[in-house]
Amino acid sequence: MVEGDQKFILYIKLRFGRELCLWGYLSSDAGLDIN
């Protein structure tokens, strides 16, 4: 993974942490892996 992508993802996680947790829960519940 590119370092810039990691920084972007970190920014998104910090800014939209709650939404990402919800997405992670829904995706894992659906059997998907978005990471």
PDB file of C-alpha atoms in Angstrom:
ATOM      1  CA  MET A   1       0.000   0.000   0.000  1.00  0.00           C
ATOM      2  CA  VAL A   2       1.188   3.497  -0.794  1.00  0.00           C
ATOM      3  CA  GLU A   3       2.033   5.717   2.177  1.00  0.00           C
ATOM      4  CA  GLY A   4      -0.247   8.439   0.869  1.00  0.00           C
ATOM      5  CA  ASP A   5      -3.132   5.962   0.805  1.00  0.00           C
ATOM      6  CA  GLN A   6      -2.449   5.036   4.433  1.00  0.00           C
ATOM      7  CA  LYS A   7      -2.553   8.713   5.456  1.00  0.00           C
ATOM      8  CA  PHE A   8      -5.800   9.203   3.524  1.00  0.00           C
ATOM      9  CA  ILE A   9      -7.386   6.158   5.166  1.00  0.00           C
ATOM     10  CA  LEU A  10      -6.210   7.327   8.588  1.00  0.00           C
ATOM     11  CA  TYR A  11      -7.772  10.739   7.945  1.00  0.00           C
ATOM     12  CA  ILE A  12     -11.047   9.126   6.914  1.00  0.00           C
ATOM     13  CA  LYS A  13     -11.006   6.866   9.981  1.00  0.00           C
ATOM     14  CA  LEU A  14     -10.401   9.831  12.284  1.00  0.00           C
ATOM     15  CA  ARG A  15     -13.073  11.973  10.650  1.00  0.00           C
ATOM     16  CA  PHE A  16     -15.685   9.274  10.026  1.00  0.00           C
ATOM     17  CA  GLY A  17     -14.748   6.744  12.701  1.00  0.00           C
ATOM     18  CA  ARG A  18     -18.310   5.966  13.740  1.00  0.00           C
ATOM     19  CA  GLU A  19     -19.493   5.473  10.158  1.00  0.00           C
ATOM     20  CA  LEU A  20     -16.509   3.235   9.403  1.00  0.00           C
ATOM     21  CA  CYS A  21     -17.233   1.125  12.479  1.00  0.00           C
ATOM     22  CA  LEU A  22     -20.792   0.713  11.244  1.00  0.00           C
ATOM     23  CA  TRP A  23     -19.572  -0.175   7.750  1.00  0.00           C
ATOM     24  CA  GLY A  24     -17.099  -2.666   9.222  1.00  0.00           C
ATOM     25  CA  TYR A  25     -19.875  -4.276  11.250  1.00  0.00           C
ATOM     26  CA  LEU A  26     -22.235  -4.461   8.287  1.00  0.00           C
ATOM     27  CA  SER A  27     -19.563  -5.739   5.903  1.00  0.00           C
ATOM     28  CA  SER A  28     -18.365  -8.401   8.355  1.00  0.00           C
ATOM     29  CA  ASP A  29     -21.981  -9.389   8.985  1.00  0.00           C
ATOM     30  CA  ALA A  30     -22.438  -9.736   5.209  1.00  0.00           C
ATOM     31  CA  GLY A  31     -19.237 -11.770   4.936  1.00  0.00           C
ATOM     32  CA  LEU A  32     -17.312  -9.061   3.075  1.00  0.00           C
ATOM     33  CA  ASP A  33     -13.767  -7.850   3.663  1.00  0.00           C
ATOM     34  CA  ILE A  34     -13.113  -4.217   2.699  1.00  0.00           C
ATOM     35  CA  ASN A  35      -9.676  -3.960   4.309  1.00  0.00           C
TER      36      ASN A  35
END
